[in-house]
Structures are given as structure tokens and as C-alpha cells.
Amino acid sequence: MNGALEATLRAVGGPLVAVGRHVFDIYSVFAQVVTALLKGAVRWREVFRQAYLIGNRSLFFITVTLGFLGLISVYQVASQIQRILPDFTMMGPAFIQLMWREFAPTITGLMVATRVGSGIAAEIGSMVVTEQVDALRMCNADPVRYLIVPRTIASAVMLVMLTIYAVLVATLAGMALADVVFDVSPSTFVSLQLVSPRDVALGLVKAFSYGFWIPIVAGQAGLAASGGSAGVGWATTRAVVSSSFAVILLDFIISGIGYAVFNL
Amino acid sequence: MIEFIDIHKSFGPKRVLKGVSLTVDQGQVLYVIGSSGAGKSVLVKHLVGLLRPDSGRIILDGRDVTWLSEAEFYAVRKKCAMVFQNSTLFDSMSILDNVALPYRKHFRLSRDEASRRALDKLALVQMEDAARRFPGDLGDGLRKRVAIARALTLEPEFVIFDEPTTGLDPVAAANVDALIRSLRNDTGVTAIVVSHDLRSIFSVADRIAMIYDGNIRLDGTPQEFRASDDPVVSQFINGRADGPMKI
């Protein structure tokens, strides 16, 4: 009986302890990043290089993804409206509001989590298993300050930029489809009557938060890599899963706070 | 002087070090030998805080450094440099920037001053002409020379070489051996060399310590190793496939 109880507790407790340890490790990297930022220990040249890699190199990816999202969303919504209430006046304004508040930051965040998060984990993980991170420590270069802080700043800033760009791309794609398929004029579709500054602020706060956390979560996965190329593979997978989950969780938390505190 | 006292270290269920005690005297070249996975690199990484022991103590020049914080270890790492097994140069940096990095991080020197000093160190290993090239452009032997130059930037008293000749052709390996010898002779640096390269061991070592089954099997001079009748030591230094050694 005791053996069965112990086995059950072990089966339940083991994964919980592992998750708890993982969350603590991420928090530890977060604390080191914040400390470095407060001390102003930033390699600005590397920040600009990472901003190019994270931002500019994601443009095509974001254009395609958000373009298709705009097309699909408008087609689905317009099809429903056509059947129930054939008045498309509010479709464009509601679409743009939804893009600002939710889809542009969150889909862009998820895309960056997969593309950039995996890259960060693979790069740092490779450095760990080839002892380059140890060599950094021997050179008095703190790995978190040296590798993760520049990526965090670059990612936070570029995700805000990419989100603004994503709204633009999705709106243009949606507008084109509404015009060609449902005969909705661009001037009717592109209306900001439902978009308040608070909607824009909510979207940009989400984008900044996702951008800030993705390199922390992915970087921690890279730093925890061990055991050669298989370890780097696991770190990359874990980075994509954890950073995507972080985006969804942050979306929930920020939306909840926005609703509960600021009535957004 | 360095003292490893009763060091125990496990990774998960695997007990790698089971109470290793070893002393390294000033100015000598100590080779730590043993088969792959015996724990040689694990032992020496404890000295510079890249690994922490499960139990035991490490004493460096009379000071217990076992549980120093990461920030406190930076002073130890100025005193004890390390040349890693695969040279571990940073691929995105030029050779010059690789060697200049410790100057900029440890001494907060300007980029220009760090580069000037780095060039001097590259000259010590006859690599100044490669300063503007990148690690990917160099062969293993030349990369190792650059790694040694980087380790010497901080004028260390102790240098740890982790398998410095592994993967090198015989000529490049002999060059690295000559560098280690000249370091000891010219600068008085104490070298701890992790290796299982028999040719290198018996041509350079002042003293040899063999790790086997988590403990020091034999600690002595090259002559004592050659004269040893311990079957494990004998099998290792004669490179025989059959014998009592557990793989």
C-alpha cells in the first residue's frame, strides 16, 4: 500500500517539481536581466545587430502570416454577416479594433516565439555544449548580460514595431478582400471609429511584454542545454513550447488586467 | 599551491568523483590522466567555479574557494586561466577580438588598448598575422594557439589545459607541447594538463596523477608511472586493449 502511495506521489510530484524548477530558473534569468538593465550594463552594438536579426529578418514571415490572417478573418466574418445582417459598415472598424487589441500582437508574438525563440535557444544551447559559455565566464563576461540582455531589449522594441506593421498588413489584406469579394469600399472598411488610444496602448503593451519575455524564456532553455546536439534539440523544442505558452499566458494576464483595472 | 581535498561529484545517478584529493605545487606541469569520462575535466573545472562539488574543498594559495560566489570567482579566474578542449573561440568575433575580450571584461580597457595588448599576446604564439581573421578560417592547431594566447592575457599564475592535443596532427600537437614547456620555463606558470595523449604526457609532465573509478589511482613522476606494477596504470600507459580497466 505504502509502495503504491509512494509511486503515485512520485508520479504526480516529479513533474510538478520539474515545472517548479523550470519556472524558478526562468525567474532567475528574468531577475538577472532586470538587474543588468538597471545597472545600464548593455552592449548597444549587439542590441542593434539583434534588432536587425529579430525585426528585419521577420518582416517577410509576418507579412505572409498576418496577410493571410487578414484575408481569412475578413472572409469568415463577412460570410456570416452576409447571411444574417447584410450590412458591412461596422465590419472594418471592428476588425481593426480586434487586430490592435488581440490578433496583431498575439499572432506576431507567437510567430516571433517560434522563429526567434528557437534561434536563441539553438545558438545559446550550442554555445553551452561547446563550452563557449564557460569560456565567456572565464573572460569575466556574464552569459546572461552578454547573450540575453541585448536580445531582450531588441526583441521588446522590434515586437512593438512588428505589431504596428502587422496591423497595417492585415488591414490592407482584409480591405482588399472586402472590396473584391464583398464589394465593401476601402473608405468604409478603413475606419478607426471603434479604435481608441487605449486599444492601441493595450496592443502595444502586449507586444512589448511578449518581446521582453521571449528571449528570457528561450535563453534560459538554451542555458539549460546539456549533452551535445541532442541536448540542443531538446532546448530548442522547449524554448518554442515555453515561449509560445508564455505569450498565451501573458495575453490572458494583460487582457484580464486591462479589463478588470482599466475597463478596456 | 592548489589543493583538492576529498572532492565528490555526481551527475544524476552517476558518481564521477568519489573523494579525490590532489595537490598541485607551484611551477610544475601536472598531467591529470585517465580514460574518457573518468572525471579529469570535471575535477579541474571545480578550481575555477565552472562546477561546484557535492562535497569537499578546493584551496588556492591558502584560500578556500569552494563556495565563492560567481562574482568572487572572477578574481580566481584572473589567477587561473583555462584553455578548453575545443579551443572555444567565439565564432562571431575576429581572432583579435577573441583575445582582447578578457582585457575588456576583466580590466575594463578601451577597445583600442585591449586590441593593442591582444596583438602582443598573439605575437607570443606567432599568431599576430592572423589577428583580423575569424576562428572558422583557422585549423585546429592554430585555433589552439589563439586559445592559449587568450588564456595568457591575464598573466595567470596557473593555466588549465583541457586535452590540448586531442584532435591535432602530430606536428601541431608537438607545437602545443612545446608551448606548454616554454610557458613553464619562461614565465614560471603552473600548468594543469588534462590529457590521455601518452606521447605528450611523457614528454612534458613533471608529475602525473591518474584518475580511475572516481579516485586518484597513482600520483607520481613519469618515471614512477613507467615503473609501476599496478595493472590498471600499466594497461593505460601502454595503451593495451586487454586488462583490468573498466570502460
Short mmCIF file of C-alpha atoms in Angstrom, two decimals:
data_model
loop_
_atom_site.label_atom_id
_atom_site.label_comp_id
_atom_site.label_asym_id
_atom_site.label_seq_id
_atom_site.Cartn_x
_atom_site.Cartn_y
_atom_site.Cartn_z
CA MET A 1 0.00 0.00 0.00
CA ASN A 2 2.79 2.35 1.03
CA GLY A 3 4.66 1.43 -2.14
CA ALA A 4 1.65 2.31 -4.30
CA LEU A 5 1.17 5.61 -2.44
CA GLU A 6 4.84 6.47 -2.86
CA ALA A 7 4.71 5.62 -6.57
CA THR A 8 1.62 7.80 -7.03
CA LEU A 9 3.15 10.72 -5.14
CA ARG A 10 6.32 10.32 -7.15
CA ALA A 11 4.39 10.26 -10.44
CA VAL A 12 2.44 13.39 -9.51
CA GLY A 13 5.17 15.22 -7.62
CA GLY A 14 8.02 14.61 -10.05
CA PRO A 15 6.58 16.63 -12.94
CA LEU A 16 5.38 19.33 -10.51
CA VAL A 17 8.88 19.71 -9.05
CA ALA A 18 10.32 19.82 -12.59
CA VAL A 19 7.86 22.55 -13.63
CA GLY A 20 8.54 24.48 -10.42
CA ARG A 21 12.29 24.28 -11.03
CA HIS A 22 11.82 25.39 -14.65
CA VAL A 23 9.72 28.39 -13.58
CA PHE A 24 12.29 29.32 -10.91
CA ASP A 25 15.12 29.14 -13.47
CA ILE A 26 13.20 31.45 -15.82
CA TYR A 27 12.54 33.85 -12.94
CA SER A 28 16.25 33.76 -12.08
CA VAL A 29 17.20 34.79 -15.65
CA PHE A 30 14.48 37.48 -15.56
CA ALA A 31 15.93 38.89 -12.31
CA GLN A 32 19.45 38.96 -13.80
CA VAL A 33 18.18 40.72 -16.94
CA VAL A 34 16.36 43.36 -14.88
CA THR A 35 19.43 43.87 -12.67
CA ALA A 36 21.64 44.34 -15.75
CA LEU A 37 19.16 46.81 -17.24
CA LEU A 38 19.02 48.80 -14.00
CA LYS A 39 22.82 48.94 -13.91
CA GLY A 40 22.91 50.01 -17.56
CA ALA A 41 25.17 47.09 -18.46
CA VAL A 42 24.08 46.88 -22.09
CA ARG A 43 26.08 46.13 -25.27
CA TRP A 44 24.30 48.57 -27.57
CA ARG A 45 26.12 47.45 -30.72
CA GLU A 46 24.82 43.93 -30.15
CA VAL A 47 21.32 45.32 -29.42
CA PHE A 48 21.23 46.91 -32.91
CA ARG A 49 22.55 43.74 -34.53
CA GLN A 50 19.90 41.66 -32.77
CA ALA A 51 17.21 44.21 -33.66
CA TYR A 52 18.07 43.69 -37.31
CA LEU A 53 18.03 39.90 -36.96
CA ILE A 54 14.81 39.80 -34.94
CA GLY A 55 12.94 42.63 -36.67
CA ASN A 56 14.03 42.97 -40.27
CA ARG A 57 14.51 39.26 -40.81
CA SER A 58 10.93 38.61 -39.56
CA LEU A 59 9.27 41.03 -41.98
CA PHE A 60 8.53 38.52 -44.76
CA PHE A 61 7.30 35.93 -42.25
CA ILE A 62 4.98 38.46 -40.57
CA THR A 63 3.76 39.85 -43.91
CA VAL A 64 2.71 36.40 -45.14
CA THR A 65 1.21 35.25 -41.82
CA LEU A 66 -0.71 38.40 -40.96
CA GLY A 67 -1.70 38.94 -44.60
CA PHE A 68 -3.34 35.54 -44.72
CA LEU A 69 -4.87 36.08 -41.26
CA GLY A 70 -6.44 39.33 -42.54
CA LEU A 71 -7.82 37.59 -45.63
CA ILE A 72 -9.23 34.58 -43.74
CA SER A 73 -10.70 36.62 -40.86
CA VAL A 74 -12.49 39.09 -43.12
CA TYR A 75 -13.79 36.32 -45.38
CA GLN A 76 -15.21 34.32 -42.47
CA VAL A 77 -16.78 37.32 -40.73
CA ALA A 78 -18.15 38.79 -43.93
CA SER A 79 -19.69 35.45 -44.91
CA GLN A 80 -21.58 35.33 -41.60
CA ILE A 81 -22.67 38.97 -41.85
CA GLN A 82 -23.90 38.40 -45.40
CA ARG A 83 -26.19 35.60 -44.21
CA ILE A 84 -27.57 37.32 -41.09
CA LEU A 85 -27.27 41.07 -41.42
CA PRO A 86 -26.08 42.19 -44.82
CA ASP A 87 -24.61 45.46 -43.56
CA PHE A 88 -20.83 45.63 -43.67
CA THR A 89 -20.47 49.14 -42.21
CA MET A 90 -19.02 48.07 -38.86
CA MET A 91 -17.01 45.11 -40.11
CA GLY A 92 -13.84 47.11 -40.92
CA PRO A 93 -13.78 49.14 -37.68
CA ALA A 94 -14.42 46.02 -35.56
CA PHE A 95 -11.74 44.12 -37.48
CA ILE A 96 -9.16 46.87 -36.95
CA GLN A 97 -10.02 47.12 -33.24
CA LEU A 98 -9.66 43.36 -32.85
CA MET A 99 -6.36 43.47 -34.69
CA TRP A 100 -4.97 46.14 -32.36
CA ARG A 101 -6.23 44.59 -29.17
CA GLU A 102 -5.58 40.93 -29.82
CA PHE A 103 -4.58 39.37 -33.10
CA ALA A 104 -1.71 41.56 -34.30
CA PRO A 105 0.32 41.46 -31.05
CA THR A 106 -0.50 37.86 -30.15
CA ILE A 107 -0.07 36.24 -33.57
CA THR A 108 3.08 38.29 -34.14
CA GLY A 109 4.27 37.24 -30.66
CA LEU A 110 3.65 33.57 -31.44
CA MET A 111 5.43 33.87 -34.77
CA VAL A 112 8.43 35.54 -33.13
CA ALA A 113 8.36 32.94 -30.34
CA THR A 114 8.77 30.16 -32.92
CA ARG A 115 11.24 31.86 -35.27
CA VAL A 116 13.33 33.89 -32.84
CA GLY A 117 12.84 31.78 -29.69
CA SER A 118 14.09 28.64 -31.42
CA GLY A 119 17.05 30.53 -32.86
CA ILE A 120 18.06 31.95 -29.47
CA ALA A 121 17.80 28.56 -27.74
CA ALA A 122 19.75 26.80 -30.50
CA GLU A 123 22.51 29.42 -30.54
CA ILE A 124 22.93 29.64 -26.77
CA GLY A 125 22.46 25.87 -26.35
CA SER A 126 25.22 25.23 -28.89
CA MET A 127 27.45 27.64 -27.01
CA VAL A 128 26.77 25.78 -23.77
CA VAL A 129 27.54 22.30 -25.10
CA THR A 130 30.72 23.51 -26.86
CA GLU A 131 31.86 25.22 -23.62
CA GLN A 132 31.71 28.72 -25.16
CA VAL A 133 29.51 29.87 -22.28
CA ASP A 134 32.14 28.57 -19.83
CA ALA A 135 34.77 30.44 -21.86
CA LEU A 136 32.67 33.62 -21.51
CA ARG A 137 32.57 33.12 -17.75
CA MET A 138 36.35 32.69 -17.74
CA CYS A 139 36.60 36.06 -19.56
CA ASN A 140 34.53 37.77 -16.83
CA ALA A 141 31.58 38.08 -19.22
CA ASP A 142 28.32 37.14 -17.51
CA PRO A 143 26.40 34.94 -20.00
CA VAL A 144 23.00 36.46 -19.19
CA ARG A 145 24.26 40.04 -19.59
CA TYR A 146 26.32 39.17 -22.61
CA LEU A 147 23.86 36.98 -24.51
CA ILE A 148 20.32 37.51 -23.25
CA VAL A 149 20.11 41.21 -22.30
CA PRO A 150 20.80 42.55 -25.85
CA ARG A 151 18.27 40.10 -27.32
CA THR A 152 15.67 41.09 -24.73
CA ILE A 153 15.91 44.81 -25.50
CA ALA A 154 15.98 44.23 -29.26
CA SER A 155 13.08 41.80 -29.17
CA ALA A 156 10.88 44.06 -26.97
CA VAL A 157 11.39 47.07 -29.25
CA MET A 158 11.11 45.14 -32.51
CA LEU A 159 7.96 43.28 -31.45
CA VAL A 160 6.25 46.64 -30.93
CA MET A 161 7.38 47.71 -34.41
CA LEU A 162 6.35 44.40 -35.96
CA THR A 163 2.92 44.62 -34.31
CA ILE A 164 2.28 48.05 -35.84
CA TYR A 165 3.40 46.66 -39.18
CA ALA A 166 1.22 43.56 -38.67
CA VAL A 167 -1.90 45.72 -38.11
CA LEU A 168 -1.13 47.54 -41.33
CA VAL A 169 -0.59 44.36 -43.36
CA ALA A 170 -3.69 42.58 -42.00
CA THR A 171 -5.84 45.67 -42.54
CA LEU A 172 -4.67 46.10 -46.13
CA ALA A 173 -5.23 42.40 -46.88
CA GLY A 174 -8.67 42.46 -45.25
CA MET A 175 -9.58 45.67 -47.03
CA ALA A 176 -8.60 44.22 -50.42
CA LEU A 177 -10.62 41.06 -49.86
CA ALA A 178 -13.68 43.01 -48.59
CA ASP A 179 -13.51 45.21 -51.66
CA VAL A 180 -13.06 42.45 -54.26
CA VAL A 181 -15.31 39.70 -52.82
CA PHE A 182 -17.97 41.60 -50.83
CA ASP A 183 -17.92 44.95 -52.60
CA VAL A 184 -17.12 46.91 -49.41
CA SER A 185 -15.37 50.17 -50.31
CA PRO A 186 -11.93 50.80 -48.75
CA SER A 187 -13.18 54.05 -47.20
CA THR A 188 -15.95 52.13 -45.39
CA PHE A 189 -13.60 49.36 -44.27
CA VAL A 190 -10.72 51.51 -43.07
CA SER A 191 -12.45 53.43 -40.31
CA LEU A 192 -10.98 53.99 -36.86
CA GLN A 193 -14.27 54.85 -35.18
CA LEU A 194 -14.06 51.84 -32.81
CA VAL A 195 -10.33 52.16 -32.12
CA SER A 196 -9.49 54.21 -29.03
CA PRO A 197 -5.96 55.12 -27.88
CA ARG A 198 -6.47 52.61 -25.06
CA ASP A 199 -6.95 49.78 -27.60
CA VAL A 200 -3.70 50.76 -29.26
CA ALA A 201 -1.96 51.01 -25.87
CA LEU A 202 -3.26 47.56 -24.84
CA GLY A 203 -1.93 46.01 -28.05
CA LEU A 204 1.45 47.67 -27.74
CA VAL A 205 1.81 46.73 -24.05
CA LYS A 206 1.13 43.12 -25.03
CA ALA A 207 3.67 43.30 -27.86
CA PHE A 208 6.33 44.80 -25.58
CA SER A 209 5.70 42.17 -22.89
CA TYR A 210 5.89 39.27 -25.35
CA GLY A 211 9.06 40.72 -26.85
CA PHE A 212 10.61 41.11 -23.41
CA TRP A 213 9.82 37.60 -22.21
CA ILE A 214 10.52 35.51 -25.34
CA PRO A 215 14.35 35.88 -25.18
CA ILE A 216 14.31 35.28 -21.42
CA VAL A 217 12.34 32.04 -21.72
CA ALA A 218 14.23 30.88 -24.83
CA GLY A 219 17.61 31.97 -23.43
CA GLN A 220 17.01 30.02 -20.22
CA ALA A 221 16.20 26.93 -22.29
CA GLY A 222 19.50 27.41 -24.15
CA LEU A 223 21.50 27.90 -20.96
CA ALA A 224 20.00 24.70 -19.53
CA ALA A 225 21.07 22.62 -22.56
CA SER A 226 23.38 19.70 -21.91
CA GLY A 227 24.72 16.61 -23.60
CA GLY A 228 25.62 17.56 -27.16
CA SER A 229 23.43 18.01 -30.22
CA ALA A 230 20.52 16.06 -28.75
CA GLY A 231 20.52 18.46 -25.81
CA VAL A 232 20.44 21.44 -28.15
CA GLY A 233 17.48 19.88 -29.96
CA TRP A 234 15.59 19.46 -26.70
CA ALA A 235 16.44 23.01 -25.66
CA THR A 236 15.08 24.34 -28.94
CA THR A 237 11.85 22.39 -28.62
CA ARG A 238 11.45 23.50 -25.02
CA ALA A 239 12.10 27.12 -25.99
CA VAL A 240 9.38 27.10 -28.65
CA VAL A 241 6.84 25.41 -26.37
CA SER A 242 7.64 27.55 -23.31
CA SER A 243 7.82 30.89 -25.12
CA SER A 244 4.58 30.19 -27.05
CA PHE A 245 2.93 29.27 -23.76
CA ALA A 246 4.36 32.44 -22.19
CA VAL A 247 2.76 34.52 -24.97
CA ILE A 248 -0.67 32.93 -24.38
CA LEU A 249 -0.32 33.31 -20.60
CA LEU A 250 0.76 36.96 -20.86
CA ASP A 251 -2.14 37.62 -23.26
CA PHE A 252 -4.53 36.25 -20.66
CA ILE A 253 -2.95 38.21 -17.79
CA ILE A 254 -2.66 41.54 -19.62
CA SER A 255 -6.17 41.25 -21.12
CA GLY A 256 -7.52 40.39 -17.65
CA ILE A 257 -5.76 43.33 -16.01
CA GLY A 258 -6.88 45.60 -18.86
CA TYR A 259 -10.48 44.52 -18.34
CA ALA A 260 -10.50 44.46 -14.53
CA VAL A 261 -8.44 47.56 -13.78
CA PHE A 262 -8.73 49.82 -16.82
CA ASN A 263 -12.13 48.65 -18.10
CA LEU A 264 -10.63 48.03 -21.55
CA MET B 1 49.60 25.94 -4.47
CA ILE B 2 46.30 24.22 -5.25
CA GLU B 3 44.70 21.59 -3.06
CA PHE B 4 41.71 19.47 -3.99
CA ILE B 5 40.50 17.86 -0.76
CA ASP B 6 38.11 14.88 -0.81
CA ILE B 7 36.12 16.07 -3.84
CA HIS B 8 32.88 14.24 -4.54
CA LYS B 9 30.80 14.98 -7.62
CA SER B 10 27.81 13.20 -9.16
CA PHE B 11 25.70 13.94 -12.22
CA GLY B 12 22.31 12.41 -11.54
CA PRO B 13 22.88 8.79 -10.52
CA LYS B 14 26.42 8.74 -11.95
CA ARG B 15 29.16 9.22 -9.33
CA VAL B 16 32.09 10.70 -11.21
CA LEU B 17 34.43 11.75 -8.39
CA LYS B 18 34.40 9.70 -5.17
CA GLY B 19 36.70 11.60 -2.86
CA VAL B 20 39.58 12.87 -4.99
CA SER B 21 42.43 14.57 -3.13
CA LEU B 22 45.27 16.13 -5.11
CA THR B 23 47.89 18.83 -4.56
CA VAL B 24 49.44 20.94 -7.32
CA ASP B 25 52.76 22.60 -6.46
CA GLN B 26 53.88 25.96 -7.83
CA GLY B 27 55.81 25.97 -11.10
CA GLN B 28 55.26 22.36 -12.13
CA VAL B 29 53.45 20.79 -15.07
CA LEU B 30 50.95 18.31 -13.65
CA TYR B 31 49.20 15.96 -16.05
CA VAL B 32 45.83 14.61 -14.93
CA ILE B 33 45.29 11.46 -16.93
CA GLY B 34 42.68 8.77 -17.20
CA SER B 35 40.30 7.22 -19.70
CA SER B 36 37.49 9.23 -21.34
CA GLY B 37 34.73 10.02 -18.85
CA ALA B 38 36.98 9.33 -15.84
CA GLY B 39 36.31 12.83 -14.44
CA LYS B 40 39.56 14.63 -15.31
CA SER B 41 37.90 17.73 -16.78
CA VAL B 42 35.23 17.63 -14.09
CA LEU B 43 37.93 17.81 -11.40
CA VAL B 44 39.81 20.79 -12.84
CA LYS B 45 36.65 22.78 -13.61
CA HIS B 46 35.98 22.89 -9.86
CA LEU B 47 39.05 25.09 -9.41
CA VAL B 48 37.59 27.95 -11.47
CA GLY B 49 33.98 27.59 -10.33
CA LEU B 50 32.61 26.17 -13.58
CA LEU B 51 31.41 23.24 -11.48
CA ARG B 52 30.66 23.03 -7.76
CA PRO B 53 31.43 19.88 -5.75
CA ASP B 54 28.80 17.88 -3.90
CA SER B 55 31.29 17.83 -1.04
CA GLY B 56 34.97 18.53 -0.46
CA ARG B 57 37.10 21.66 -0.59
CA ILE B 58 39.37 23.46 -3.03
CA ILE B 59 42.16 25.58 -1.58
CA LEU B 60 44.00 28.06 -3.81
CA ASP B 61 47.12 29.65 -2.27
CA GLY B 62 45.71 29.08 1.23
CA ARG B 63 42.23 30.44 0.47
CA ASP B 64 39.16 28.21 0.38
CA VAL B 65 37.48 28.96 -2.97
CA THR B 66 34.95 26.13 -2.93
CA TRP B 67 31.83 28.17 -2.35
CA LEU B 68 32.75 31.60 -3.66
CA SER B 69 30.00 33.46 -5.49
CA GLU B 70 30.14 33.84 -9.27
CA ALA B 71 31.35 37.44 -8.85
CA GLU B 72 34.06 36.37 -6.37
CA PHE B 73 35.25 33.69 -8.79
CA TYR B 74 36.25 36.36 -11.34
CA ALA B 75 39.36 37.09 -9.25
CA VAL B 76 40.18 33.37 -9.19
CA ARG B 77 39.75 33.22 -12.97
CA LYS B 78 42.31 36.02 -13.39
CA LYS B 79 44.77 33.87 -11.49
CA CYS B 80 43.80 30.56 -13.11
CA ALA B 81 43.18 30.66 -16.85
CA MET B 82 41.76 27.79 -18.85
CA VAL B 83 42.30 26.54 -22.38
CA PHE B 84 39.25 24.49 -23.32
CA GLN B 85 39.25 21.19 -25.18
CA ASN B 86 37.87 22.56 -28.45
CA SER B 87 39.62 25.93 -28.10
CA THR B 88 36.11 27.50 -27.76
CA LEU B 89 36.87 30.67 -29.65
CA PHE B 90 33.84 32.85 -30.32
CA ASP B 91 32.99 32.31 -33.99
CA SER B 92 31.35 35.70 -34.48
CA MET B 93 34.48 37.59 -33.32
CA SER B 94 37.80 38.07 -35.09
CA ILE B 95 40.89 36.41 -33.62
CA LEU B 96 41.96 39.80 -32.25
CA ASP B 97 38.58 40.42 -30.58
CA ASN B 98 38.64 36.92 -29.08
CA VAL B 99 41.97 37.61 -27.38
CA ALA B 100 41.01 41.20 -26.47
CA LEU B 101 37.80 40.12 -24.71
CA PRO B 102 39.38 39.25 -21.32
CA TYR B 103 41.20 42.62 -21.30
CA ARG B 104 37.93 44.45 -21.89
CA LYS B 105 35.93 42.43 -19.38
CA HIS B 106 38.45 41.82 -16.58
CA PHE B 107 40.35 45.13 -16.80
CA ARG B 108 37.68 47.34 -18.44
CA LEU B 109 40.24 48.53 -21.02
CA SER B 110 39.15 50.52 -24.08
CA ARG B 111 38.69 48.61 -27.33
CA ASP B 112 41.91 50.11 -28.80
CA GLU B 113 44.07 49.42 -25.76
CA ALA B 114 42.67 45.89 -25.41
CA SER B 115 43.40 45.23 -29.09
CA ARG B 116 46.96 46.53 -28.77
CA ARG B 117 47.68 44.23 -25.83
CA ALA B 118 45.93 41.33 -27.55
CA LEU B 119 48.28 41.72 -30.53
CA ASP B 120 51.25 41.37 -28.16
CA LYS B 121 49.82 38.11 -26.79
CA LEU B 122 49.14 36.81 -30.30
CA ALA B 123 52.79 37.54 -31.13
CA LEU B 124 53.81 35.27 -28.22
CA VAL B 125 52.23 32.32 -30.02
CA GLN B 126 53.25 33.52 -33.51
CA MET B 127 49.66 34.30 -34.49
CA GLU B 128 49.75 38.08 -34.94
CA ASP B 129 49.36 37.77 -38.71
CA ALA B 130 46.00 36.04 -38.23
CA ALA B 131 44.60 38.80 -36.00
CA ARG B 132 41.96 40.00 -38.48
CA ARG B 133 40.84 36.53 -39.48
CA PHE B 134 37.97 34.59 -37.94
CA PRO B 135 38.18 31.28 -36.00
CA GLY B 136 36.41 29.42 -38.79
CA ASP B 137 39.30 30.28 -41.14
CA LEU B 138 41.89 28.50 -38.97
CA GLY B 139 42.83 24.87 -38.50
CA ASP B 140 42.60 23.14 -35.10
CA GLY B 141 46.28 23.67 -34.24
CA LEU B 142 46.17 27.40 -34.93
CA ARG B 143 42.89 27.79 -33.05
CA LYS B 144 44.55 26.12 -30.06
CA ARG B 145 47.39 28.65 -30.23
CA VAL B 146 44.88 31.50 -30.20
CA ALA B 147 43.09 29.92 -27.25
CA ILE B 148 46.41 29.76 -25.39
CA ALA B 149 47.06 33.43 -26.23
CA ARG B 150 43.63 34.30 -24.84
CA ALA B 151 44.37 32.35 -21.66
CA LEU B 152 47.65 34.25 -21.21
CA THR B 153 46.04 37.71 -21.45
CA LEU B 154 45.51 37.89 -17.71
CA GLU B 155 49.12 36.92 -16.84
CA PRO B 156 47.80 33.91 -14.89
CA GLU B 157 49.80 32.01 -12.29
CA PHE B 158 48.01 28.78 -13.20
CA VAL B 159 46.82 27.57 -16.59
CA ILE B 160 44.48 24.62 -17.01
CA PHE B 161 44.77 22.88 -20.38
CA ASP B 162 41.82 20.59 -21.12
CA GLU B 163 43.00 17.95 -23.60
CA PRO B 164 45.18 20.43 -25.52
CA THR B 165 46.45 17.97 -28.13
CA THR B 166 43.27 15.97 -28.76
CA GLY B 167 42.35 16.06 -32.44
CA LEU B 168 45.60 17.72 -33.52
CA ASP B 169 48.02 16.31 -36.08
CA PRO B 170 51.39 15.19 -34.61
CA VAL B 171 53.23 18.37 -35.63
CA ALA B 172 50.53 20.69 -34.23
CA ALA B 173 50.43 18.58 -31.06
CA ALA B 174 54.21 18.82 -30.66
CA ASN B 175 53.94 22.62 -31.10
CA VAL B 176 51.37 22.82 -28.31
CA ASP B 177 53.58 20.67 -26.08
CA ALA B 178 56.49 22.99 -26.78
CA LEU B 179 54.31 25.99 -25.87
CA ILE B 180 53.39 24.42 -22.53
CA ARG B 181 57.05 23.68 -21.79
CA SER B 182 58.15 27.21 -22.71
CA LEU B 183 55.40 28.69 -20.55
CA ARG B 184 56.73 26.85 -17.52
CA ASN B 185 60.37 27.60 -18.32
CA ASP B 186 59.99 31.25 -19.39
CA THR B 187 57.18 32.54 -17.19
CA GLY B 188 57.05 30.09 -14.29
CA VAL B 189 53.39 29.36 -14.94
CA THR B 190 51.98 26.30 -13.20
CA ALA B 191 50.17 24.10 -15.71
CA ILE B 192 47.49 21.50 -15.05
CA VAL B 193 47.05 19.49 -18.21
CA VAL B 194 44.13 17.11 -18.67
CA SER B 195 45.15 14.57 -21.26
CA HIS B 196 45.25 10.98 -22.39
CA ASP B 197 47.84 11.65 -25.08
CA LEU B 198 50.68 9.35 -23.95
CA ARG B 199 53.35 10.93 -26.17
CA SER B 200 52.54 14.36 -24.77
CA ILE B 201 52.30 13.15 -21.18
CA PHE B 202 55.74 11.57 -21.08
CA SER B 203 57.47 14.38 -22.98
CA VAL B 204 56.18 17.31 -20.90
CA ALA B 205 54.94 16.23 -17.46
CA ASP B 206 56.83 16.91 -14.23
CA ARG B 207 54.21 14.95 -12.35
CA ILE B 208 51.25 12.76 -13.30
CA ALA B 209 48.04 11.94 -11.44
CA MET B 210 45.83 9.20 -12.81
CA ILE B 211 42.10 9.21 -12.07
CA TYR B 212 40.40 5.85 -12.18
CA ASP B 213 36.99 4.82 -10.86
CA GLY B 214 36.43 8.22 -9.21
CA ASN B 215 39.71 8.29 -7.26
CA ILE B 216 43.39 9.02 -7.77
CA ARG B 217 44.95 5.70 -8.72
CA LEU B 218 48.56 6.86 -8.81
CA ASP B 219 50.23 10.24 -8.24
CA GLY B 220 53.89 10.41 -9.15
CA THR B 221 56.66 11.28 -11.58
CA PRO B 222 56.76 9.91 -15.17
CA GLN B 223 59.50 7.53 -14.01
CA GLU B 224 57.28 6.22 -11.21
CA PHE B 225 54.47 5.65 -13.71
CA ARG B 226 56.76 3.74 -16.05
CA ALA B 227 58.00 1.61 -13.15
CA SER B 228 54.52 1.00 -11.68
CA ASP B 229 53.36 -2.61 -11.42
CA ASP B 230 49.72 -1.54 -10.91
CA PRO B 231 47.91 -3.45 -13.70
CA VAL B 232 45.47 -0.56 -14.32
CA VAL B 233 48.26 2.01 -14.63
CA SER B 234 50.30 -0.36 -16.75
CA GLN B 235 47.39 -1.06 -19.10
CA PHE B 236 46.71 2.68 -19.54
CA ILE B 237 50.24 3.90 -20.14
CA ASN B 238 50.97 1.03 -22.50
CA GLY B 239 47.68 1.55 -24.35
CA ARG B 240 46.61 -2.10 -24.14
CA ALA B 241 43.05 -3.14 -25.03
CA ASP B 242 43.01 -6.11 -22.64
CA GLY B 243 43.43 -5.69 -18.90
CA PRO B 244 41.56 -4.90 -15.72
CA MET B 245 40.40 -1.36 -16.66
CA LYS B 246 36.63 -0.90 -16.62
CA ILE B 247 35.45 1.12 -19.62
#
